[in-house]
Amino acid sequence: MRIVVALSGTVCLALIGLGADLARGSEGQIGNGSTVVFTAPKSTVNLNDPKVIRAGGRIFAQTCAYCHGYQGTGGRGPRLKGRKGLTTDYLYVTISNGRVIGAQSMPPWKYSFSPHKIWELVAYVRSLAAKHNAPSQ
Amino acid sequence: MNLTKSTRIRRAPLAGVISLSLSLFGGGAVQAQQNMLRVGSANPDNWSQYNRTWNGWRYSPLSQINSKNVKHLHVAWIQQSGDVTNGLLSTPLVVNGVMYYVAPDNNVFALNAVTGAVIWHYQPNLAAIHAASFYDHQSRNITLGHGFVYLGTLDGRVVAISQKTGKRVWSTQLTDLKKCYGCVFSSTPMLAGDVLIGGTTGGDQPTRGTIFGVNALTGKLMWKLYTTKADPASWPGNTWMVGGSQAWNVGEYDPTTNTAYIGVGNAAPDFYWNNRQGNNLYSASMLALDPQTGHIKWYRQEVPGDHYDFDSVYDPLFINHDGRLEMVHENKNGFVWVMDASGGKLRNVWPVLHDYNWVKSINPKTGQLIGQMRNLPAGKKTLICPYLIGASSWNPGAYNPQTRLWYLNTMDVCENAVPQLQHPKDVGITALYLGVASLEAVHPPGRPAKGWLEALDPFTGKVSWKVDYPIPGLGDVLTTAGGLVINGDPEGIVHAYDAKTGHQLWHFNVGSGIRGGIISYAVNGKQYIAVASGFGSLAPGFMASAFPGIEKLQGGSAVVVFSLD
């Protein structure tokens, strides 16, 4: 699913009351009624192509570094540089769905980025993981 | 008094105060000078609004717990909110023995303030799209009034909940998160008489800043004020349509002059100014509004043409000084503007930090920025000090009328930014519109990044005392008539200091860092101190490259209450 930016700058003012009072809300963290990504689709990119990795790096610096640090060197989100055991499937699924563990949270990225862009991110995170001689798979 | 529209509009990026339509308040000047001590000392047992009183002091007039006996403080009760996601950012409120607070994910609680027993718990049924927001989970405050608890929600609504029953009475949808990315209410609107006034988050997204006025009794929308002016001289082309400038923090309402004060955030894209070169009104401005209409009585733009993410949204203080009522307002950029509260006339501008580089100085008489770092070249790394979290985070300090000192958490950190054009249409619903190719918090040149709590003269910045912290304090400060300053740090240690000297008198580990409010209240003649414990929010993630210790800090969300005996 991909939502297009409205450039009009107008704000919807429908005066509607949404939802009922719940003793405890049970909405999942995934949102917008669509399904959770359980497994990665077939990759649309060559994960080792430096061009793809660079493209992923650009998105990462803009969007992900705020929490994961410059080049994934840590932040409140986990350190991604030099990590072992991050499989491509795991990376694709986690980046798509986001994650909440304890007090830490990452929003889902599947509403912002196409599968192609998520693959570029996967390629970049794999390249970070591979640094310091830590193979990603 | 001035009933005409005066247009002392200065061209270009000069700081100027412009009086648009001053004055519904004939005797206002006299009233405005009412003794702030009376305001700050009113209703001592309660903490019924965000900063306790509208003058923003966070001062409790209670003195049963004081500098002599504070070492005997012990835990009276603890209430766990259950949901801990992104930590506890809010300030608990207490009225007549009942505590109300909002925990992560809009969980609102009413508690017995003596025992911590839950009276009711309410959570709105949030539209699923809230989870796609960059700012999900977090709430800064709730607002009390007219028998309601008001809650700004993570899906763009304002909800009125019955204080008695915890049941929803009305709910008004104000934004559409599908169109207005990140336009969640991380702060609940302030109550200005019968009007709720507030803005949303989303100022780092391609949005158009909007402040809403809502009838507090019925929930009906009364007015909207766009905080990006549709004026090509101010915002070239159509940049105002995506110029951010959201008023995302809690405002303050002066009932004596019927004025709602609310600050406006940074212009977007945050660091890329090349195609929006203009003063970008009303980004980075303090606004004084007429609550009934949303009309701007006066404003001061602190950073014309902001391209450093320097929001003007922090809570101002109101203090009598030389027979006048002054507003003391810290911008994220580490300068404090002292202005006449009734018209915004500038009295002084002083820096909290010794070192900064985005400007050489600011003329304290005119507010003019001198030696400003103008164009940040696209594709090149520029060091900017202070960084986007600010010289302080959004959490308010506290002012004590006995010492006449302002206690403020401060930090000295820079960032390396590489500005880059970003097309709004490429910015996804959850993503940021910072206009950067890269951004990283770093140590200032030649000195380590650090943080401290300091006691300041609010009008001049003269420092009385200072306590260093290994990781900067990110919580709200409390000061009391018992001669105390209470401040919590990111590691979860709550410190009590002598308000005059800064000497530490007591400390206690509440188990998770302080990111929200510390308050004091009394029930049946007994004084309590309540601490919002629970580290989190987005800021620590960005800070971690300068303060690696942050990585290991444990999150949480609990109200920890202390008393004597």
XYZ file of C-alpha atoms in Angstrom:
702
model
C 0.000 0.000 0.000
C 1.248 3.439 -0.844
C -0.277 6.678 0.253
C 0.271 9.714 -1.904
C 1.202 12.995 -0.274
C -1.514 15.606 -0.458
C 0.158 18.836 -1.391
C -2.916 20.905 -0.864
C -2.036 21.459 2.751
C -5.683 21.352 3.664
C -6.732 19.651 6.803
C -9.735 17.418 7.055
C -12.218 18.813 9.503
C -14.894 16.204 9.624
C -16.417 16.487 13.045
C -16.877 12.858 13.654
C -16.353 10.881 16.753
C -14.307 7.840 16.009
C -14.423 4.630 17.881
C -15.921 3.710 21.183
C -14.494 3.757 24.657
C -12.546 0.641 25.256
C -11.439 -0.651 28.573
C -8.173 -1.286 26.841
C -7.534 -0.760 23.155
C -6.296 -3.777 21.300
C -5.182 -2.330 17.993
C -2.013 -3.905 16.761
C 1.042 -1.857 16.091
C 0.850 -2.461 12.382
C -2.016 -0.240 11.518
C -4.348 0.780 8.772
C -6.152 -2.501 8.579
C -3.719 -4.143 6.222
C -1.968 -7.382 6.868
C 1.323 -7.996 8.536
C 4.186 -8.857 6.233
C 5.090 -12.407 7.309
C 7.726 -13.231 4.753
C 9.711 -11.217 2.280
C 8.556 -11.281 -1.333
C 11.046 -12.201 -4.013
C 13.823 -9.679 -4.105
C 13.611 -7.132 -6.922
C 17.200 -5.997 -6.587
C 20.689 -7.413 -6.568
C 21.536 -7.041 -2.872
C 25.242 -6.878 -3.589
C 25.054 -4.189 -6.273
C 26.910 -1.111 -4.958
C 24.373 1.145 -6.709
C 21.521 -0.499 -4.840
C 23.430 -0.286 -1.568
C 24.093 3.414 -2.159
C 20.410 4.041 -2.889
C 19.492 2.292 0.366
C 22.146 4.287 2.183
C 20.546 7.534 1.055
C 17.142 6.548 2.443
C 18.781 5.262 5.604
C 20.593 8.541 6.268
C 17.370 10.491 5.779
C 14.964 8.284 7.618
C 16.620 5.711 9.812
C 19.762 7.399 11.172
C 17.654 9.489 13.553
C 17.237 6.363 15.704
C 19.940 3.981 14.522
C 22.750 6.478 14.343
C 24.862 7.570 11.430
C 25.663 4.451 9.378
C 23.795 2.295 11.885
C 26.274 2.765 14.679
C 23.609 2.611 17.359
C 21.261 4.962 19.056
C 18.222 3.875 20.959
C 17.492 1.425 18.182
C 19.908 -1.492 18.022
C 23.327 -1.148 16.453
C 23.177 -2.426 12.900
C 26.817 -2.066 11.947
C 28.813 -5.269 12.250
C 25.788 -7.329 13.258
C 25.618 -11.075 12.819
C 22.545 -13.136 12.100
C 20.348 -10.575 10.398
C 18.882 -12.588 7.526
C 17.502 -10.828 4.469
C 14.044 -12.186 5.198
C 14.218 -10.930 8.788
C 15.404 -7.515 7.644
C 12.669 -7.157 5.036
C 9.917 -8.207 7.432
C 11.165 -6.092 10.354
C 11.663 -2.955 8.301
C 8.215 -3.394 6.748
C 6.244 -4.010 9.918
C 8.213 -1.992 12.440
C 8.689 -3.299 15.949
C 7.787 -2.609 19.541
C 9.812 -4.304 22.224
C 9.505 -3.051 25.764
C 9.729 0.714 25.748
C 11.497 0.778 22.368
C 9.578 1.226 19.183
C 10.137 1.451 15.473
C 7.238 2.486 13.236
C 6.364 0.372 10.168
C 7.947 1.504 6.909
C 5.735 -0.383 4.458
C 3.340 2.578 4.196
C 6.149 4.922 3.200
C 8.343 2.844 0.943
C 7.651 0.539 -1.985
C 8.912 -3.053 -1.768
C 11.673 -1.971 -4.137
C 12.868 0.724 -1.732
C 12.604 -1.644 1.217
C 14.867 -4.034 -0.693
C 17.340 -1.191 -1.175
C 17.256 -0.630 2.588
C 17.807 -4.333 3.169
C 20.816 -4.216 0.854
C 22.259 -1.272 2.776
C 21.666 -2.769 6.237
C 23.272 -6.017 5.001
C 26.283 -4.012 3.873
C 26.515 -2.436 7.338
C 26.249 -5.807 8.979
C 29.012 -7.091 6.743
C 31.372 -4.414 8.005
C 33.849 -5.486 10.671
C 33.932 -8.942 9.003
C 30.546 -9.920 10.263
C 28.704 -11.780 7.509
C 25.028 -11.018 7.403
C 23.816 -14.552 6.876
C -4.236 50.445 23.810
C -4.173 50.166 20.101
C -7.253 49.386 18.118
C -5.812 50.040 14.705
C -3.897 47.569 12.651
C -0.387 48.752 12.887
C 1.980 47.405 10.308
C 5.497 47.883 11.447
C 6.417 45.006 9.218
C 10.098 44.732 8.677
C 11.393 43.277 5.509
C 13.377 40.162 5.184
C 14.716 37.990 7.926
C 14.834 40.560 10.677
C 13.354 39.638 13.978
C 10.381 41.883 14.449
C 7.381 42.086 16.610
C 4.269 43.045 14.843
C 1.203 44.261 16.547
C -1.739 43.013 14.523
C -4.804 43.722 16.522
C -3.872 44.460 20.049
C -6.391 44.682 22.585
C -9.662 43.477 23.731
C -8.314 44.392 27.068
C -8.752 47.989 28.013
C -7.533 47.791 31.573
C -5.272 44.957 30.482
C -2.024 46.729 31.134
C -2.948 47.230 34.760
C -4.390 43.761 35.164
C -1.445 42.170 33.472
C 0.724 43.559 36.178
C -1.160 41.811 38.920
C 1.194 40.212 41.293
C 2.429 36.980 39.765
C 3.228 35.791 43.265
C -0.505 35.593 43.902
C -0.993 33.593 40.728
C 1.924 31.291 41.496
C 0.787 30.676 45.071
C -2.910 30.091 44.389
C -4.543 26.786 45.227
C -1.451 25.301 46.886
C -2.737 21.741 47.385
C -3.539 21.193 43.718
C -1.573 20.899 40.494
C -4.462 21.362 38.112
C -2.652 22.399 34.939
C 0.505 21.458 33.106
C 2.799 24.049 34.714
C 0.572 24.238 37.851
C -0.259 27.895 37.242
C -0.643 29.774 33.981
C 2.509 31.797 34.591
C 4.535 28.669 33.824
C 6.432 28.535 37.092
C 6.174 24.849 38.095
C 6.423 26.159 41.625
C 4.608 24.476 44.503
C 3.792 26.829 47.424
C 3.855 23.821 49.787
C 6.657 23.697 52.363
C 5.959 20.728 54.624
C 8.668 18.894 52.727
C 11.637 21.245 52.880
C 15.397 21.487 52.771
C 15.672 20.337 56.414
C 13.578 17.161 56.206
C 13.775 16.142 52.544
C 16.354 13.474 53.459
C 13.522 11.554 55.156
C 11.442 11.254 51.971
C 10.318 7.757 51.149
C 8.073 6.077 48.610
C 4.371 6.305 49.448
C 3.105 4.413 46.405
C 3.902 3.476 42.820
C 1.490 3.050 39.958
C 2.592 1.158 36.850
C 0.815 2.200 33.677
C 1.367 -1.186 32.014
C 2.084 0.309 28.601
C 5.662 1.590 28.537
C 6.209 2.256 24.826
C 8.432 5.323 24.363
C 8.377 6.151 28.072
C 6.339 8.479 30.281
C 6.439 12.039 28.990
C 3.498 13.620 30.754
C 2.955 15.665 33.886
C 0.520 14.209 36.414
C -2.261 16.583 37.502
C -3.921 16.561 40.942
C -7.229 18.143 41.942
C -8.845 17.551 45.334
C -7.115 14.277 46.050
C -7.482 12.743 42.582
C -4.512 12.353 40.262
C -5.006 12.285 36.482
C -2.293 11.451 34.009
C -1.724 10.127 30.516
C 0.629 7.209 29.925
C 1.939 5.988 26.536
C -0.579 5.183 23.800
C -3.142 7.617 25.218
C -3.851 5.538 28.340
C -5.492 7.958 30.773
C -5.742 7.159 34.479
C -7.569 8.671 37.450
C -5.944 7.589 40.708
C -6.527 8.090 44.394
C -3.672 10.519 45.071
C -3.157 9.147 48.617
C -2.995 5.433 47.771
C -2.411 5.184 44.016
C -5.536 3.028 43.628
C -7.007 3.261 40.123
C -10.374 5.036 40.042
C -10.776 4.653 36.294
C -8.771 3.980 33.172
C -9.643 5.183 29.683
C -8.041 4.513 26.344
C -9.538 5.778 23.097
C -10.107 3.288 20.335
C -7.430 4.715 18.079
C -7.841 4.545 14.311
C -5.257 2.068 13.067
C -3.424 4.716 11.026
C -1.889 6.163 14.195
C 0.685 3.392 14.044
C 2.046 4.813 10.789
C 3.018 8.069 12.476
C 6.616 8.811 13.333
C 5.371 10.251 16.638
C 3.231 7.339 17.767
C 2.764 6.368 21.440
C 3.751 9.670 23.043
C 1.648 12.211 24.968
C 2.914 15.247 26.778
C -0.134 16.224 28.818
C -3.841 16.200 29.475
C -5.953 19.253 30.335
C -8.600 19.565 33.077
C -11.664 21.804 33.083
C -15.475 21.969 32.955
C -15.630 18.567 34.682
C -13.679 16.980 31.831
C -10.292 15.496 31.212
C -9.331 16.615 27.710
C -7.078 14.370 25.673
C -5.394 15.104 22.356
C -5.155 11.743 20.618
C -2.606 9.948 18.483
C -5.148 9.749 15.653
C -5.778 13.481 15.418
C -8.747 14.034 17.744
C -9.606 15.881 20.902
C -11.665 13.844 23.331
C -13.524 15.016 26.436
C -13.677 12.419 29.200
C -15.851 12.822 32.302
C -13.598 13.436 35.295
C -16.041 11.467 37.468
C -16.720 8.382 35.392
C -13.854 8.128 32.934
C -16.384 7.823 30.093
C -16.033 9.686 26.845
C -18.505 12.555 26.445
C -17.473 13.882 23.030
C -14.774 13.374 20.445
C -13.824 15.691 17.587
C -11.697 14.668 14.636
C -9.439 17.607 13.745
C -6.849 16.216 11.356
C -6.709 13.535 8.695
C -3.521 11.542 9.176
C -3.761 10.169 5.635
C -3.271 13.692 4.281
C -1.489 15.435 7.092
C 1.423 13.175 7.929
C 2.341 13.006 11.599
C -0.491 15.394 12.542
C -1.153 13.649 15.825
C -1.783 15.432 19.074
C 1.287 14.750 21.157
C 0.133 17.671 23.317
C -3.426 18.241 24.450
C -4.778 21.736 23.750
C -4.644 24.299 26.545
C -7.916 25.506 28.027
C -8.547 29.225 27.487
C -11.865 29.834 29.230
C -14.340 27.896 27.101
C -11.944 27.318 24.230
C -9.410 24.555 23.738
C -6.419 25.798 21.745
C -3.612 23.698 20.387
C -1.712 22.340 17.443
C -0.396 19.011 16.284
C 2.956 17.401 15.755
C 4.150 16.812 12.183
C 6.352 19.889 11.833
C 9.151 17.788 10.350
C 6.809 16.459 7.685
C 5.557 18.187 4.521
C 2.514 19.623 6.297
C 0.983 23.032 6.849
C 0.961 24.134 10.486
C -2.489 24.641 11.940
C -3.715 25.761 15.352
C -7.259 24.769 16.268
C -9.788 26.499 18.524
C -12.453 24.089 19.785
C -15.467 24.806 21.990
C -14.528 23.116 25.257
C -18.135 22.364 26.190
C -19.423 20.922 22.922
C -16.300 19.898 21.006
C -17.320 22.025 18.016
C -14.503 23.483 15.940
C -14.554 27.291 16.258
C -11.578 28.391 14.175
C -8.321 27.384 12.556
C -5.190 29.443 12.280
C -2.654 28.454 9.646
C 0.847 29.052 10.901
C 2.414 29.187 7.456
C 1.341 32.385 5.756
C 0.167 31.989 2.155
C 2.480 34.792 1.084
C 5.197 34.281 -1.541
C 7.284 37.092 -0.023
C 7.493 35.059 3.149
C 7.411 31.591 1.564
C 8.555 31.602 -2.087
C 6.353 29.668 -4.485
C 4.132 27.181 -2.753
C 6.578 26.300 -0.020
C 4.053 27.436 2.608
C 1.916 24.430 1.709
C 4.538 22.086 3.104
C 6.333 24.445 5.499
C 5.713 22.506 8.726
C 5.628 25.123 11.499
C 3.412 23.145 13.827
C 2.568 24.391 17.323
C 3.229 21.054 18.981
C 3.768 21.987 22.608
C 1.413 22.953 25.436
C 0.401 26.641 25.478
C -0.407 28.973 28.361
C -3.518 31.053 28.914
C -3.574 34.349 30.845
C -7.155 34.791 32.067
C -6.559 38.378 33.174
C -5.962 39.595 29.634
C -7.763 36.737 27.890
C -4.669 35.865 25.901
C -3.534 32.420 24.790
C 0.203 32.124 24.273
C 1.437 29.377 22.005
C 4.765 28.906 20.279
C 5.201 27.725 16.686
C 7.758 25.134 15.662
C 10.440 24.921 13.000
C 9.955 25.525 9.307
C 10.200 22.499 6.999
C 12.175 21.067 5.333
C 14.215 21.615 8.471
C 17.697 22.141 7.039
C 17.087 22.887 3.376
C 16.348 26.570 2.878
C 17.355 27.059 -0.742
C 13.864 27.161 -2.158
C 12.098 28.831 0.748
C 14.349 31.838 1.309
C 12.151 34.302 3.141
C 11.257 34.862 6.760
C 8.784 31.936 6.664
C 6.133 33.361 8.967
C 4.952 32.193 11.509
C 7.552 29.477 11.908
C 9.759 29.793 15.008
C 7.463 32.467 16.470
C 5.731 33.070 19.781
C 2.063 33.961 19.230
C -0.352 35.772 21.541
C -3.874 34.845 20.441
C -7.415 35.926 21.094
C -9.025 32.633 22.180
C -12.461 33.307 20.725
C -11.291 34.038 17.197
C -7.721 32.802 16.854
C -6.678 36.337 15.886
C -3.035 37.130 16.490
C -2.779 39.945 19.063
C 0.981 40.072 18.690
C 3.792 37.797 17.713
C 7.527 37.671 17.759
C 9.453 35.637 15.255
C 12.599 34.590 17.051
C 14.301 32.921 14.097
C 13.240 34.421 10.750
C 13.846 31.912 7.961
C 14.601 29.073 10.354
C 16.713 26.365 8.750
C 18.154 24.780 11.893
C 15.021 23.137 13.355
C 14.811 25.861 16.014
C 11.279 25.635 17.318
C 9.830 28.472 19.407
C 7.462 26.128 21.187
C 8.859 25.995 24.717
C 6.655 27.168 27.581
C 7.206 30.793 28.544
C 7.487 32.096 32.104
C 5.609 35.192 33.227
C 7.283 37.220 35.957
C 6.772 40.723 37.357
C 9.864 42.821 36.886
C 10.306 46.519 37.512
C 6.545 46.929 37.700
C 5.924 45.197 34.386
C 4.808 41.715 33.417
C 7.567 40.078 31.393
C 7.523 36.935 29.325
C 10.735 34.895 29.531
C 10.986 32.510 26.611
C 13.711 30.051 25.720
C 14.020 29.018 22.088
C 15.512 25.656 21.162
C 18.504 27.571 19.849
C 19.720 28.410 23.347
C 18.738 32.085 23.454
C 16.196 33.471 25.883
C 13.908 36.279 24.760
C 12.582 38.570 27.481
C 9.526 40.458 26.248
C 6.755 42.640 27.508
C 3.854 40.203 27.940
C 1.221 42.668 26.795
C 2.713 43.524 23.424
C 5.889 41.559 22.847
C 8.224 44.556 23.102
C 11.747 43.249 23.521
C 13.543 43.771 26.841
C 16.531 41.528 26.435
C 17.934 38.502 24.621
C 20.585 36.414 26.349
C 22.310 33.111 25.567
C 22.037 30.021 27.771
C 25.168 28.545 26.170
C 28.659 30.013 26.029
C 29.350 28.487 22.656
C 27.118 28.316 19.607
C 27.775 28.915 15.933
C 24.451 29.347 14.102
C 24.661 33.052 14.871
C 27.437 35.262 16.259
C 25.135 37.190 18.546
C 21.643 38.601 18.819
C 21.054 42.287 19.380
C 19.372 42.357 22.805
C 17.509 45.559 21.964
C 16.143 44.666 18.532
C 16.343 40.881 18.376
C 18.290 41.151 15.128
C 20.396 38.106 14.337
C 24.002 39.135 13.803
C 26.418 37.004 11.821
C 23.816 34.367 11.118
C 24.874 31.141 9.399
C 22.790 31.639 6.282
C 22.844 29.170 3.458
C 23.819 25.720 4.535
C 25.340 24.431 1.278
C 23.515 21.440 -0.167
C 25.552 18.249 -0.272
C 28.180 19.621 2.118
C 28.662 18.861 5.765
C 28.023 21.808 8.095
C 28.529 21.784 11.836
C 25.614 23.437 13.640
C 25.600 24.263 17.368
C 23.336 23.725 19.219
C 21.757 20.656 17.628
C 18.132 19.965 16.814
C 17.183 18.627 20.252
C 18.043 22.126 21.503
C 20.046 23.738 24.272
C 17.197 22.315 26.357
C 14.620 19.734 25.380
C 10.941 20.812 25.400
C 10.623 20.028 29.099
C 10.055 23.166 31.141
C 12.306 24.423 33.904
C 10.896 25.919 37.111
C 10.895 29.397 38.654
C 10.990 30.044 42.402
C 9.736 33.470 43.595
C 11.696 33.131 46.850
C 15.101 32.783 45.217
C 14.000 34.558 42.010
C 15.909 31.885 40.143
C 14.947 29.865 37.123
C 16.080 26.223 37.218
C 16.708 24.798 33.781
C 18.118 21.612 32.265
C 20.598 22.600 29.584
C 22.989 20.845 27.202
C 25.819 21.644 24.853
C 25.723 19.380 21.775
C 26.231 20.013 18.045
C 25.264 18.213 14.843
C 26.770 17.596 11.452
C 24.138 18.213 8.813
C 24.347 17.622 5.076
C 21.376 19.520 3.599
C 19.692 18.022 0.568
C 16.634 18.754 -1.530
C 13.807 16.358 -0.727
C 10.648 16.273 -2.834
C 7.549 16.335 -0.647
C 5.888 13.713 -2.777
C 8.715 11.283 -2.048
C 8.333 11.638 1.711
C 6.315 8.699 2.933
C 3.661 8.861 5.623
C 6.077 7.774 8.360
C 9.222 9.405 7.037
C 10.843 12.723 7.875
C 11.100 15.846 5.717
C 14.288 17.160 7.256
C 15.904 18.084 3.956
C 19.107 16.264 4.774
C 21.297 13.623 3.201
C 22.691 12.932 6.637
C 22.473 14.232 10.169
C 24.403 13.222 13.255
C 24.714 14.497 16.831
C 28.380 15.192 17.625
C 30.579 16.684 20.314
C 31.137 20.429 20.074
C 34.572 21.343 18.663
C 37.278 20.932 21.275
C 34.982 20.052 24.149
C 32.870 17.069 25.159
C 29.088 17.158 24.763
C 27.571 17.643 28.179
C 24.521 18.629 30.180
C 23.787 20.410 33.424
C 21.048 21.829 35.634
C 21.530 25.497 36.379
C 19.970 28.243 38.471
C 19.661 31.431 36.440
C 18.490 34.984 36.691
C 15.645 34.795 34.154
C 16.159 38.350 32.904
C 19.925 38.335 32.397
C 21.092 34.724 32.464
C 23.438 35.271 35.400
C 24.235 31.826 36.815
C 23.899 31.255 40.574
C 24.772 27.578 40.617
C 25.211 24.657 38.284
C 25.248 20.860 38.617
C 26.738 18.692 35.853
C 25.077 15.511 34.596
C 26.826 12.731 32.631
C 23.780 12.514 30.338
C 21.751 15.741 30.027
C 18.558 16.028 32.065
C 15.482 15.656 29.862
C 12.756 16.011 32.474
C 10.607 18.843 33.810
C 11.935 20.602 36.924
C 10.020 21.255 40.169
C 10.752 23.942 42.734
C 8.919 24.444 46.025
C 8.365 26.897 48.855
C 10.253 24.388 50.979
C 13.430 25.744 49.406
C 13.830 22.777 47.071
C 14.614 22.073 43.455
C 13.782 18.552 42.316
C 15.124 17.180 39.057
C 15.307 13.687 37.604
C 18.011 12.411 35.254
C 17.945 9.940 32.324
C 19.318 7.174 34.535
C 16.355 7.434 36.896
C 17.961 9.231 39.806
C 15.704 11.889 41.320
C 17.763 14.625 42.975
C 16.625 17.180 45.560
C 18.799 20.317 45.760
C 18.856 23.322 48.021
C 17.218 25.991 45.843
C 19.659 28.655 47.002
C 22.937 26.781 46.756
C 22.441 23.746 44.518
C 23.732 21.549 47.308
C 22.302 18.022 46.878
C 20.136 17.069 49.863
C 18.605 13.779 48.764
C 18.474 11.376 45.849
C 16.590 8.225 44.976
C 16.693 5.764 42.076
C 13.226 5.253 40.594
C 14.492 2.653 38.121
C 13.898 4.398 34.806
C 14.834 7.858 33.558
C 12.789 11.033 33.903
C 11.318 12.416 30.688
C 8.127 13.960 32.112
C 6.873 16.010 35.040
C 7.679 16.143 38.736
C 4.932 17.772 40.789
C 3.934 18.393 44.397
C 0.456 18.340 45.915
C -1.265 17.881 49.273
C -4.243 15.852 50.450
C -5.694 16.250 53.942
C -2.787 18.424 55.000
C -0.085 16.003 53.864
C 2.376 16.947 51.120
C 3.470 14.546 48.369
C 5.948 14.673 45.524
C 5.074 12.708 42.386
C 7.609 11.742 39.745
C 6.821 10.538 36.215
C 9.426 7.811 35.699
C 10.005 6.137 32.322
C 12.719 6.912 29.836
C 11.833 7.149 26.179
C 10.676 9.465 23.380
C 12.533 10.064 20.129
C 15.228 12.426 21.381
C 17.455 9.861 23.123
C 17.913 7.949 19.857
C 19.391 10.996 18.189
C 21.438 11.959 21.250
C 23.062 8.558 21.565
C 25.912 9.263 19.158
C 27.099 12.028 21.513
C 26.148 10.186 24.723
C 26.734 6.453 24.119
C 25.585 5.685 27.683
C 22.024 6.307 26.496
C 21.997 3.012 24.587
C 21.865 1.019 27.808
C 19.164 2.985 29.631
C 16.053 1.056 30.525
C 12.594 2.321 29.539
C 9.500 2.215 31.701
C 6.383 4.099 32.726
C 5.342 4.559 36.347
C 4.226 7.294 38.717
C 6.378 7.191 41.847
C 5.051 9.207 44.792
C 7.042 10.269 47.853
C 6.075 11.610 51.279
C 7.499 12.023 54.772
C 6.573 9.295 57.309
